[in-house]
Amino acid sequence: MIDGHTRTCGLIGNPVEHTMSPLIHNTLAGLLSHNLVYVPFHVEEGKVQQAVEGAYALNVLGVNVTVPYKSQVMESLVEMDELAQKIGAVNTLVRCNGGFKGYNTDMPGLYRALVSEGIELEDQEVILLGAGGAARAVAFLCAVHQVKKVYMLNRSADKAKLVAEEVNSKSGRECIYPMALEDYQALPDQKFLAIQATSVGLYPNIEDVIIQDRSFYEKIHTGYDLIYKPRDTSFMKLVRQSGGKAYHGLKMLLYQGIIAYELWNEVSVPEKMAMQVYERLEREIYNEK
Ligand code: ATR
Protein backbone atom coordinates (compact mmCIF):
# COMPACT_ATOMS: atom_id res chain seq x y z
CA MET A 1 0.00 0.00 0.00
CA ILE A 2 1.27 3.48 -0.84
CA ASP A 3 1.59 5.56 2.33
CA GLY A 4 3.68 8.37 3.78
CA HIS A 5 6.83 6.22 3.80
CA THR A 6 6.67 5.00 0.18
CA ARG A 7 9.90 5.56 -1.77
CA THR A 8 9.75 6.35 -5.49
CA CYS A 9 11.94 5.13 -8.34
CA GLY A 10 11.28 5.67 -12.00
CA LEU A 11 12.37 5.72 -15.61
CA ILE A 12 13.14 8.80 -17.67
CA GLY A 13 13.14 8.55 -21.45
CA ASN A 14 11.16 9.34 -24.56
CA PRO A 15 9.19 7.26 -25.31
CA VAL A 16 8.68 5.29 -22.07
CA GLU A 17 5.22 3.98 -22.78
CA HIS A 18 6.28 0.44 -23.75
CA THR A 19 8.70 -0.12 -20.89
CA MET A 20 8.83 -3.39 -18.94
CA SER A 21 10.80 -1.81 -16.07
CA PRO A 22 7.77 -1.06 -13.84
CA LEU A 23 6.87 -4.75 -13.98
CA ILE A 24 10.42 -5.75 -12.95
CA HIS A 25 10.79 -3.27 -10.09
CA ASN A 26 7.27 -3.35 -8.68
CA THR A 27 7.39 -7.17 -8.70
CA LEU A 28 10.72 -7.10 -6.84
CA ALA A 29 9.37 -4.59 -4.31
CA GLY A 30 6.37 -6.87 -3.72
CA LEU A 31 8.49 -10.02 -3.34
CA LEU A 32 10.89 -8.26 -0.96
CA SER A 33 8.12 -6.43 0.96
CA HIS A 34 9.76 -3.08 0.22
CA ASN A 35 7.62 0.05 0.43
CA LEU A 36 8.67 1.24 -3.02
CA VAL A 37 6.91 2.21 -6.22
CA TYR A 38 8.42 2.50 -9.73
CA VAL A 39 6.81 4.74 -12.36
CA PRO A 40 7.56 5.89 -15.93
CA PHE A 41 8.43 9.57 -16.51
CA HIS A 42 8.08 10.77 -20.11
CA VAL A 43 10.71 13.53 -20.41
CA GLU A 44 10.68 15.91 -23.36
CA GLU A 45 13.86 16.75 -25.28
CA GLY A 46 15.83 19.49 -23.50
CA LYS A 47 14.35 18.73 -20.07
CA VAL A 48 16.75 16.04 -18.84
CA GLN A 49 18.68 18.29 -16.48
CA GLN A 50 15.46 19.59 -14.96
CA ALA A 51 14.14 16.05 -14.65
CA VAL A 52 17.25 14.88 -12.75
CA GLU A 53 17.28 17.93 -10.47
CA GLY A 54 13.54 17.57 -9.91
CA ALA A 55 13.92 13.88 -9.07
CA TYR A 56 16.58 14.76 -6.50
CA ALA A 57 14.44 17.53 -5.00
CA LEU A 58 11.49 15.13 -4.77
CA ASN A 59 13.61 12.64 -2.79
CA VAL A 60 13.38 10.04 -5.58
CA LEU A 61 15.50 7.05 -4.58
CA GLY A 62 16.68 5.88 -7.97
CA VAL A 63 16.18 6.53 -11.66
CA ASN A 64 16.62 4.47 -14.81
CA VAL A 65 17.45 6.24 -18.04
CA THR A 66 16.55 5.04 -21.50
CA VAL A 67 16.61 6.21 -25.11
CA PRO A 68 17.53 8.89 -26.11
CA TYR A 69 19.14 10.17 -22.89
CA LYS A 70 21.72 7.56 -21.89
CA SER A 71 24.69 9.78 -22.85
CA GLN A 72 23.11 13.18 -22.41
CA VAL A 73 22.17 12.52 -18.78
CA MET A 74 25.84 12.30 -17.80
CA GLU A 75 26.08 16.11 -17.77
CA SER A 76 23.53 16.27 -14.95
CA LEU A 77 25.24 13.89 -12.51
CA VAL A 78 27.48 14.64 -9.53
CA GLU A 79 29.41 11.35 -9.74
CA MET A 80 30.13 8.65 -12.32
CA ASP A 81 30.93 4.99 -11.85
CA GLU A 82 34.21 4.13 -13.59
CA LEU A 83 32.73 1.49 -15.89
CA ALA A 84 29.84 3.72 -16.96
CA GLN A 85 32.36 6.47 -17.67
CA LYS A 86 34.29 4.15 -20.00
CA ILE A 87 31.18 2.93 -21.77
CA GLY A 88 29.96 6.50 -22.09
CA ALA A 89 26.37 5.56 -21.34
CA VAL A 90 24.34 5.60 -18.13
CA ASN A 91 21.10 3.71 -17.55
CA THR A 92 20.89 3.89 -13.76
CA LEU A 93 21.10 6.83 -11.34
CA VAL A 94 21.73 6.18 -7.67
CA ARG A 95 20.95 8.89 -5.15
CA CYS A 96 24.05 10.21 -3.38
CA ASN A 97 25.17 13.35 -1.57
CA GLY A 98 23.97 16.41 -3.54
CA GLY A 99 22.60 14.56 -6.59
CA PHE A 100 22.85 11.26 -8.43
CA LYS A 101 25.72 8.92 -9.35
CA GLY A 102 25.59 7.32 -12.81
CA TYR A 103 25.98 3.59 -13.46
CA ASN A 104 25.60 1.30 -16.43
CA THR A 105 23.81 -1.92 -15.54
CA ASP A 106 23.17 -3.00 -19.14
CA MET A 107 26.65 -4.45 -19.46
CA PRO A 108 26.85 -6.32 -16.13
CA GLY A 109 23.23 -7.31 -16.86
CA LEU A 110 24.31 -8.99 -20.07
CA TYR A 111 27.17 -10.67 -18.22
CA ARG A 112 24.83 -12.09 -15.58
CA ALA A 113 22.47 -13.22 -18.35
CA LEU A 114 25.31 -15.05 -20.13
CA VAL A 115 26.45 -16.69 -16.89
CA SER A 116 22.91 -17.82 -16.14
CA GLU A 117 22.72 -19.46 -19.60
CA GLY A 118 26.09 -21.12 -18.98
CA ILE A 119 27.89 -19.02 -21.63
CA GLU A 120 31.51 -18.08 -20.87
CA LEU A 121 33.38 -15.11 -22.32
CA GLU A 122 36.88 -15.78 -21.00
CA ASP A 123 39.24 -16.99 -23.79
CA GLN A 124 36.41 -17.14 -26.36
CA GLU A 125 36.52 -15.90 -29.92
CA VAL A 126 33.43 -13.82 -30.57
CA ILE A 127 31.55 -12.48 -33.56
CA LEU A 128 29.81 -9.24 -32.58
CA LEU A 129 27.18 -8.02 -35.03
CA GLY A 130 26.67 -4.24 -34.94
CA ALA A 131 28.54 -1.12 -33.86
CA GLY A 132 25.77 0.99 -32.31
CA GLY A 133 25.26 1.84 -28.65
CA ALA A 134 24.39 -1.72 -27.63
CA ALA A 135 27.29 -3.30 -29.57
CA ARG A 136 29.71 -0.79 -28.09
CA ALA A 137 28.76 -1.87 -24.56
CA VAL A 138 29.08 -5.54 -25.55
CA ALA A 139 32.55 -4.85 -26.97
CA PHE A 140 33.59 -3.36 -23.61
CA LEU A 141 32.13 -6.33 -21.78
CA CYS A 142 34.17 -8.68 -23.98
CA ALA A 143 37.37 -6.67 -23.47
CA VAL A 144 36.90 -6.54 -19.69
CA HIS A 145 36.16 -10.26 -19.47
CA GLN A 146 39.27 -11.40 -21.30
CA VAL A 147 37.73 -12.50 -24.57
CA LYS A 148 40.55 -13.58 -26.89
CA LYS A 149 39.26 -11.87 -30.03
CA VAL A 150 36.11 -10.04 -31.07
CA TYR A 151 35.31 -9.67 -34.76
CA MET A 152 33.02 -6.64 -34.88
CA LEU A 153 30.97 -6.79 -38.09
CA ASN A 154 28.93 -3.77 -39.11
CA ARG A 155 27.09 -2.54 -42.20
CA SER A 156 28.99 0.76 -41.90
CA ALA A 157 32.56 -0.47 -41.62
CA ASP A 158 33.82 3.01 -40.65
CA LYS A 159 31.70 2.97 -37.54
CA ALA A 160 33.01 -0.46 -36.53
CA LYS A 161 36.55 0.85 -36.97
CA LEU A 162 35.93 3.87 -34.74
CA VAL A 163 34.23 1.85 -32.01
CA ALA A 164 36.93 -0.84 -32.11
CA GLU A 165 39.71 1.75 -31.79
CA GLU A 166 37.98 3.38 -28.87
CA VAL A 167 37.28 0.16 -26.98
CA ASN A 168 40.81 -1.16 -27.62
CA SER A 169 42.36 2.04 -26.34
CA LYS A 170 40.11 2.48 -23.28
CA SER A 171 40.37 -1.16 -22.24
CA GLY A 172 44.10 -1.35 -22.91
CA ARG A 173 43.62 -4.57 -24.93
CA GLU A 174 43.89 -4.91 -28.69
CA CYS A 175 41.10 -7.47 -28.91
CA ILE A 176 38.42 -5.88 -31.12
CA TYR A 177 38.86 -6.42 -34.87
CA PRO A 178 36.50 -4.31 -37.01
CA MET A 179 35.11 -5.74 -40.27
CA ALA A 180 32.55 -4.81 -42.89
CA LEU A 181 29.42 -6.93 -42.53
CA GLU A 182 29.63 -8.00 -46.19
CA ASP A 183 33.09 -9.49 -45.57
CA TYR A 184 31.80 -12.17 -43.18
CA GLN A 185 33.17 -14.90 -45.44
CA ALA A 186 36.68 -13.77 -44.50
CA LEU A 187 36.12 -14.88 -40.88
CA PRO A 188 38.45 -17.69 -39.83
CA ASP A 189 37.14 -21.19 -40.40
CA GLN A 190 36.18 -22.13 -36.85
CA LYS A 191 33.25 -21.96 -34.41
CA PHE A 192 32.36 -18.77 -32.56
CA LEU A 193 30.08 -17.34 -29.92
CA ALA A 194 28.03 -14.77 -31.88
CA ILE A 195 26.30 -11.83 -30.22
CA GLN A 196 23.64 -10.11 -32.33
CA ALA A 197 23.56 -6.44 -31.25
CA THR A 198 21.82 -4.74 -34.18
CA SER A 199 18.14 -3.84 -34.32
CA VAL A 200 17.55 -6.13 -37.32
CA GLY A 201 14.77 -8.65 -36.69
CA LEU A 202 13.13 -6.67 -33.89
CA TYR A 203 9.34 -6.95 -33.68
CA PRO A 204 7.37 -6.21 -35.87
CA ASN A 205 10.01 -6.84 -38.58
CA ILE A 206 10.45 -10.40 -37.43
CA GLU A 207 11.36 -11.86 -40.82
CA ASP A 208 14.45 -9.64 -41.17
CA VAL A 209 17.87 -11.06 -40.40
CA ILE A 210 21.30 -9.47 -40.44
CA ILE A 211 22.90 -12.18 -42.64
CA GLN A 212 20.80 -14.56 -44.76
CA ASP A 213 23.56 -16.89 -45.94
CA ARG A 214 23.26 -20.22 -44.11
CA SER A 215 26.99 -20.94 -44.41
CA PHE A 216 27.61 -18.06 -41.97
CA TYR A 217 25.61 -19.86 -39.28
CA GLU A 218 27.79 -22.93 -39.54
CA LYS A 219 30.51 -20.86 -37.85
CA ILE A 220 28.36 -20.31 -34.74
CA HIS A 221 28.29 -22.72 -31.79
CA THR A 222 26.23 -20.33 -29.64
CA GLY A 223 24.15 -17.35 -30.74
CA TYR A 224 22.95 -14.66 -28.34
CA ASP A 225 20.47 -12.15 -29.73
CA LEU A 226 20.04 -8.97 -27.65
CA ILE A 227 16.52 -8.75 -29.06
CA TYR A 228 13.86 -10.44 -26.90
CA LYS A 229 10.79 -9.84 -29.04
CA PRO A 230 9.98 -12.06 -30.87
CA ARG A 231 10.92 -14.94 -28.57
CA ASP A 232 12.65 -16.74 -31.46
CA THR A 233 14.26 -14.26 -33.85
CA SER A 234 15.18 -15.25 -37.40
CA PHE A 235 18.84 -15.06 -36.31
CA MET A 236 18.18 -17.56 -33.51
CA LYS A 237 16.32 -19.90 -35.85
CA LEU A 238 19.18 -19.89 -38.35
CA VAL A 239 21.72 -20.60 -35.58
CA ARG A 240 19.62 -23.56 -34.38
CA GLN A 241 19.13 -24.88 -37.93
CA SER A 242 22.92 -25.11 -38.20
CA GLY A 243 23.20 -27.06 -34.96
CA GLY A 244 24.07 -24.20 -32.60
CA LYS A 245 22.43 -23.12 -29.35
CA ALA A 246 20.51 -19.83 -29.40
CA TYR A 247 19.24 -17.42 -26.76
CA HIS A 248 17.21 -14.22 -26.78
CA GLY A 249 17.95 -11.09 -24.73
CA LEU A 250 15.18 -11.18 -22.14
CA LYS A 251 17.52 -12.21 -19.33
CA MET A 252 19.70 -9.19 -20.11
CA LEU A 253 16.63 -6.97 -19.63
CA LEU A 254 15.85 -8.80 -16.39
CA TYR A 255 19.34 -8.52 -14.91
CA GLN A 256 19.96 -4.89 -15.84
CA GLY A 257 16.82 -4.18 -13.81
CA ILE A 258 17.82 -6.44 -10.94
CA ILE A 259 21.26 -4.85 -10.68
CA ALA A 260 19.68 -1.36 -10.62
CA TYR A 261 17.27 -2.50 -7.89
CA GLU A 262 20.18 -3.93 -5.90
CA LEU A 263 22.09 -0.64 -6.16
CA TRP A 264 19.12 1.45 -5.03
CA ASN A 265 18.16 -0.75 -2.11
CA GLU A 266 21.55 -2.19 -1.09
CA VAL A 267 20.22 -5.74 -1.28
CA SER A 268 21.15 -8.86 -3.18
CA VAL A 269 18.25 -10.42 -5.11
CA PRO A 270 18.32 -14.23 -4.76
CA GLU A 271 18.37 -16.20 -8.02
CA LYS A 272 15.06 -17.88 -7.22
CA MET A 273 13.40 -14.48 -6.95
CA ALA A 274 15.04 -13.33 -10.18
CA MET A 275 13.42 -16.32 -11.90
CA GLN A 276 10.00 -15.41 -10.47
CA VAL A 277 10.36 -11.96 -12.04
CA TYR A 278 11.55 -13.57 -15.28
CA GLU A 279 8.45 -15.74 -15.48
CA ARG A 280 6.23 -12.69 -15.05
CA LEU A 281 8.14 -10.91 -17.81
CA GLU A 282 7.72 -13.90 -20.13
CA ARG A 283 4.00 -14.05 -19.45
CA GLU A 284 3.59 -10.34 -20.13
CA ILE A 285 5.76 -10.13 -23.25
CA TYR A 286 4.82 -13.38 -24.95
CA ASN A 287 1.17 -13.23 -23.88
CA GLU A 288 1.33 -16.46 -21.92
CA LYS A 289 -1.65 -15.59 -19.79
P1 ATR B 1 21.44 0.57 -30.43
O1 ATR B 1 21.58 1.64 -29.40
O2 ATR B 1 20.26 -0.34 -30.22
O3 ATR B 1 22.69 -0.19 -30.63
P2 ATR B 1 21.99 2.11 -32.82
O4 ATR B 1 23.08 2.81 -32.06
O5 ATR B 1 21.08 2.90 -33.67
O6 ATR B 1 21.05 1.32 -31.79
O7 ATR B 1 22.67 0.94 -33.68
C1 ATR B 1 21.95 0.13 -34.55
C2 ATR B 1 22.86 -0.96 -35.10
O8 ATR B 1 22.09 -1.80 -35.97
C3 ATR B 1 24.01 -0.42 -35.97
O9 ATR B 1 25.11 -1.31 -35.86
C4 ATR B 1 23.41 -0.46 -37.37
O10 ATR B 1 24.35 -0.51 -38.42
P3 ATR B 1 24.95 0.86 -39.04
O11 ATR B 1 25.95 1.35 -38.04
O12 ATR B 1 25.58 0.43 -40.32
O13 ATR B 1 23.78 1.79 -39.21
C5 ATR B 1 22.65 -1.76 -37.29
N1 ATR B 1 21.56 -1.83 -38.29
C6 ATR B 1 20.34 -1.26 -38.22
N2 ATR B 1 19.61 -1.56 -39.30
C7 ATR B 1 20.39 -2.36 -40.09
C8 ATR B 1 20.20 -3.03 -41.35
N3 ATR B 1 19.05 -2.95 -42.01
N4 ATR B 1 21.23 -3.77 -41.81
C9 ATR B 1 22.39 -3.87 -41.16
N5 ATR B 1 22.62 -3.28 -39.97
C10 ATR B 1 21.64 -2.53 -39.44
Short mmCIF file of N, CA and C in Angstrom, two decimals, residues 149-231:
data_model
loop_
_atom_site.label_atom_id
_atom_site.label_comp_id
_atom_site.label_asym_id
_atom_site.label_seq_id
_atom_site.Cartn_x
_atom_site.Cartn_y
_atom_site.Cartn_z
N LYS A 149 39.43 -12.74 -28.85
CA LYS A 149 39.26 -11.87 -30.03
C LYS A 149 37.79 -11.59 -30.26
N VAL A 150 37.49 -10.36 -30.68
CA VAL A 150 36.11 -10.04 -31.07
C VAL A 150 36.15 -9.51 -32.50
N TYR A 151 35.44 -10.19 -33.40
CA TYR A 151 35.31 -9.67 -34.76
C TYR A 151 34.02 -8.85 -34.78
N MET A 152 34.19 -7.53 -34.90
CA MET A 152 33.02 -6.64 -34.88
C MET A 152 32.60 -6.35 -36.32
N LEU A 153 31.45 -6.93 -36.70
CA LEU A 153 30.97 -6.79 -38.09
C LEU A 153 29.86 -5.75 -38.14
N ASN A 154 29.99 -4.78 -39.01
CA ASN A 154 28.93 -3.77 -39.11
C ASN A 154 28.72 -3.35 -40.56
N ARG A 155 27.44 -3.03 -40.86
CA ARG A 155 27.09 -2.54 -42.20
C ARG A 155 27.96 -1.35 -42.57
N SER A 156 28.07 -0.36 -41.67
CA SER A 156 28.99 0.76 -41.90
C SER A 156 30.33 0.39 -41.28
N ALA A 157 31.27 0.00 -42.12
CA ALA A 157 32.56 -0.47 -41.62
C ALA A 157 33.31 0.63 -40.87
N ASP A 158 33.14 1.88 -41.30
CA ASP A 158 33.82 3.01 -40.65
C ASP A 158 33.45 3.10 -39.18
N LYS A 159 32.17 2.87 -38.92
CA LYS A 159 31.70 2.97 -37.54
C LYS A 159 32.31 1.85 -36.69
N ALA A 160 32.40 0.66 -37.26
CA ALA A 160 33.01 -0.46 -36.53
C ALA A 160 34.46 -0.12 -36.20
N LYS A 161 35.14 0.51 -37.16
CA LYS A 161 36.55 0.85 -36.97
C LYS A 161 36.70 1.84 -35.81
N LEU A 162 35.87 2.86 -35.80
CA LEU A 162 35.93 3.87 -34.74
C LEU A 162 35.65 3.27 -33.36
N VAL A 163 34.60 2.45 -33.30
CA VAL A 163 34.23 1.85 -32.01
C VAL A 163 35.34 0.90 -31.54
N ALA A 164 35.87 0.12 -32.47
CA ALA A 164 36.93 -0.84 -32.11
C ALA A 164 38.15 -0.10 -31.58
N GLU A 165 38.54 0.97 -32.25
CA GLU A 165 39.71 1.75 -31.79
C GLU A 165 39.48 2.28 -30.38
N GLU A 166 38.29 2.79 -30.17
CA GLU A 166 37.98 3.38 -28.87
C GLU A 166 38.00 2.33 -27.76
N VAL A 167 37.35 1.20 -28.01
CA VAL A 167 37.28 0.16 -26.98
C VAL A 167 38.68 -0.42 -26.73
N ASN A 168 39.44 -0.64 -27.79
CA ASN A 168 40.81 -1.16 -27.62
C ASN A 168 41.63 -0.20 -26.76
N SER A 169 41.52 1.09 -27.06
CA SER A 169 42.36 2.04 -26.34
C SER A 169 41.89 2.21 -24.89
N LYS A 170 40.59 2.28 -24.67
CA LYS A 170 40.11 2.48 -23.28
C LYS A 170 40.27 1.24 -22.42
N SER A 171 40.25 0.07 -23.04
CA SER A 171 40.37 -1.16 -22.24
C SER A 171 41.83 -1.60 -22.14
N GLY A 172 42.69 -0.98 -22.95
CA GLY A 172 44.10 -1.35 -22.91
C GLY A 172 44.36 -2.74 -23.50
N ARG A 173 43.43 -3.26 -24.29
CA ARG A 173 43.62 -4.57 -24.93
C ARG A 173 43.29 -4.45 -26.40
N GLU A 174 44.14 -4.98 -27.25
CA GLU A 174 43.89 -4.91 -28.69
C GLU A 174 43.09 -6.15 -29.10
N CYS A 175 41.84 -6.23 -28.67
CA CYS A 175 41.10 -7.47 -28.91
C CYS A 175 39.92 -7.30 -29.86
N ILE A 176 39.57 -6.08 -30.22
CA ILE A 176 38.42 -5.88 -31.12
C ILE A 176 38.92 -5.65 -32.55
N TYR A 177 38.46 -6.51 -33.46
CA TYR A 177 38.86 -6.42 -34.87
C TYR A 177 37.65 -5.99 -35.70
N PRO A 178 37.66 -4.78 -36.24
CA PRO A 178 36.50 -4.31 -37.01
C PRO A 178 36.47 -4.92 -38.41
N MET A 179 35.27 -5.20 -38.91
CA MET A 179 35.11 -5.74 -40.27
C MET A 179 33.83 -5.18 -40.88
N ALA A 180 33.80 -5.15 -42.22
CA ALA A 180 32.55 -4.81 -42.89
C ALA A 180 31.65 -6.04 -42.84
N LEU A 181 30.37 -5.82 -42.62
CA LEU A 181 29.42 -6.93 -42.53
C LEU A 181 29.52 -7.84 -43.75
N GLU A 182 29.63 -7.22 -44.93
CA GLU A 182 29.63 -8.00 -46.19
C GLU A 182 30.86 -8.90 -46.33
N ASP A 183 31.88 -8.68 -45.48
CA ASP A 183 33.09 -9.49 -45.57
C ASP A 183 33.06 -10.71 -44.64
N TYR A 184 31.88 -11.10 -44.18
CA TYR A 184 31.80 -12.17 -43.18
C TYR A 184 32.46 -13.47 -43.64
N GLN A 185 32.56 -13.66 -44.96
CA GLN A 185 33.17 -14.90 -45.44
C GLN A 185 34.67 -14.96 -45.15
N ALA A 186 35.25 -13.80 -44.82
CA ALA A 186 36.68 -13.77 -44.50
C ALA A 186 36.95 -14.16 -43.04
N LEU A 187 35.91 -14.45 -42.27
CA LEU A 187 36.12 -14.88 -40.88
C LEU A 187 36.87 -16.20 -40.88
N PRO A 188 37.73 -16.42 -39.88
CA PRO A 188 38.45 -17.69 -39.83
C PRO A 188 37.49 -18.88 -39.80
N ASP A 189 37.98 -20.01 -40.30
CA ASP A 189 37.14 -21.19 -40.40
C ASP A 189 37.13 -21.93 -39.06
N GLN A 190 36.27 -21.50 -38.18
CA GLN A 190 36.18 -22.13 -36.85
C GLN A 190 34.81 -21.78 -36.27
N LYS A 191 34.55 -22.23 -35.04
CA LYS A 191 33.25 -21.96 -34.41
C LYS A 191 33.37 -20.81 -33.41
N PHE A 192 32.35 -19.97 -33.39
CA PHE A 192 32.36 -18.77 -32.56
C PHE A 192 31.12 -18.69 -31.66
N LEU A 193 31.25 -17.88 -30.60
CA LEU A 193 30.08 -17.34 -29.92
C LEU A 193 29.70 -16.09 -30.70
N ALA A 194 28.44 -15.96 -31.13
CA ALA A 194 28.03 -14.77 -31.88
C ALA A 194 27.00 -13.98 -31.08
N ILE A 195 27.25 -12.69 -30.94
CA ILE A 195 26.30 -11.83 -30.22
C ILE A 195 25.69 -10.85 -31.22
N GLN A 196 24.37 -10.91 -31.36
CA GLN A 196 23.64 -10.11 -32.33
C GLN A 196 23.19 -8.82 -31.64
N ALA A 197 23.84 -7.70 -31.96
CA ALA A 197 23.56 -6.44 -31.25
C ALA A 197 23.07 -5.35 -32.21
N THR A 198 22.46 -5.75 -33.32
CA THR A 198 21.82 -4.74 -34.18
C THR A 198 20.31 -4.80 -33.90
N SER A 199 19.59 -3.87 -34.51
CA SER A 199 18.14 -3.84 -34.32
C SER A 199 17.41 -4.66 -35.39
N VAL A 200 18.17 -5.37 -36.22
CA VAL A 200 17.55 -6.13 -37.32
C VAL A 200 16.85 -7.38 -36.79
N GLY A 201 15.55 -7.49 -37.12
CA GLY A 201 14.77 -8.65 -36.69
C GLY A 201 13.86 -8.34 -35.52
N LEU A 202 13.96 -7.10 -35.02
CA LEU A 202 13.13 -6.67 -33.89
C LEU A 202 11.67 -6.59 -34.32
N TYR A 203 10.77 -7.06 -33.45
CA TYR A 203 9.34 -6.95 -33.68
C TYR A 203 8.98 -5.52 -34.08
N PRO A 204 8.18 -5.26 -35.09
CA PRO A 204 7.37 -6.21 -35.87
C PRO A 204 8.07 -6.75 -37.13
N ASN A 205 9.34 -6.39 -37.35
CA ASN A 205 10.01 -6.84 -38.58
C ASN A 205 10.68 -8.20 -38.36
N ILE A 206 9.88 -9.17 -37.95
CA ILE A 206 10.45 -10.40 -37.43
C ILE A 206 11.06 -11.32 -38.50
N GLU A 207 10.77 -11.03 -39.76
CA GLU A 207 11.36 -11.86 -40.82
C GLU A 207 12.77 -11.39 -41.18
N ASP A 208 13.13 -10.19 -40.81
CA ASP A 208 14.45 -9.64 -41.17
C ASP A 208 15.56 -10.35 -40.40
N VAL A 209 16.70 -10.46 -41.06
CA VAL A 209 17.87 -11.06 -40.40
C VAL A 209 19.13 -10.41 -40.95
N ILE A 210 20.11 -10.25 -40.10
CA ILE A 210 21.30 -9.47 -40.44
C ILE A 210 22.11 -10.11 -41.58
N ILE A 211 22.23 -11.44 -41.55
CA ILE A 211 22.90 -12.18 -42.64
C ILE A 211 22.00 -13.36 -43.01
N GLN A 212 21.70 -13.49 -44.29
CA GLN A 212 20.80 -14.56 -44.76
C GLN A 212 21.55 -15.88 -44.98
N ASP A 213 22.77 -15.75 -45.49
CA ASP A 213 23.56 -16.89 -45.94
C ASP A 213 23.72 -17.96 -44.84
N ARG A 214 23.23 -19.17 -45.12
CA ARG A 214 23.26 -20.22 -44.11
C ARG A 214 24.68 -20.66 -43.74
N SER A 215 25.61 -20.49 -44.69
CA SER A 215 26.99 -20.94 -44.41
C SER A 215 27.59 -20.13 -43.26
N PHE A 216 27.13 -18.88 -43.08
CA PHE A 216 27.61 -18.06 -41.97
C PHE A 216 27.28 -18.72 -40.63
N TYR A 217 26.09 -19.31 -40.55
CA TYR A 217 25.61 -19.86 -39.28
C TYR A 217 26.33 -21.14 -38.89
N GLU A 218 27.00 -21.74 -39.87
CA GLU A 218 27.79 -22.93 -39.54
C GLU A 218 29.02 -22.58 -38.70
N LYS A 219 29.35 -21.29 -38.67
CA LYS A 219 30.51 -20.86 -37.85
C LYS A 219 30.10 -20.53 -36.41
N ILE A 220 28.85 -20.75 -36.06
CA ILE A 220 28.36 -20.31 -34.74
C ILE A 220 28.01 -21.52 -33.87
N HIS A 221 28.70 -21.64 -32.71
CA HIS A 221 28.29 -22.72 -31.79
C HIS A 221 27.20 -22.23 -30.84
N THR A 222 27.25 -20.90 -30.51
CA THR A 222 26.23 -20.33 -29.64
C THR A 222 25.88 -18.94 -30.16
N GLY A 223 24.59 -18.67 -30.29
CA GLY A 223 24.15 -17.35 -30.74
C GLY A 223 23.35 -16.66 -29.64
N TYR A 224 23.72 -15.42 -29.34
CA TYR A 224 22.95 -14.66 -28.34
C TYR A 224 22.41 -13.42 -29.03
N ASP A 225 21.08 -13.31 -29.10
CA ASP A 225 20.47 -12.15 -29.73
C ASP A 225 20.02 -11.19 -28.63
N LEU A 226 20.45 -9.94 -28.67
CA LEU A 226 20.04 -8.97 -27.65
C LEU A 226 18.54 -8.67 -27.73
N ILE A 227 17.96 -8.95 -28.89
CA ILE A 227 16.52 -8.75 -29.06
C ILE A 227 15.76 -9.82 -28.27
N TYR A 228 14.65 -9.43 -27.62
CA TYR A 228 13.86 -10.44 -26.90
C TYR A 228 12.44 -10.56 -27.44
N LYS A 229 12.11 -9.72 -28.40
CA LYS A 229 10.79 -9.84 -29.04
C LYS A 229 10.97 -9.78 -30.54
N PRO A 230 10.67 -10.84 -31.28
CA PRO A 230 9.98 -12.06 -30.87
C PRO A 230 10.85 -12.99 -30.01
N ARG A 231 10.22 -13.98 -29.43
CA ARG A 231 10.92 -14.94 -28.57
C ARG A 231 11.99 -15.70 -29.36
#
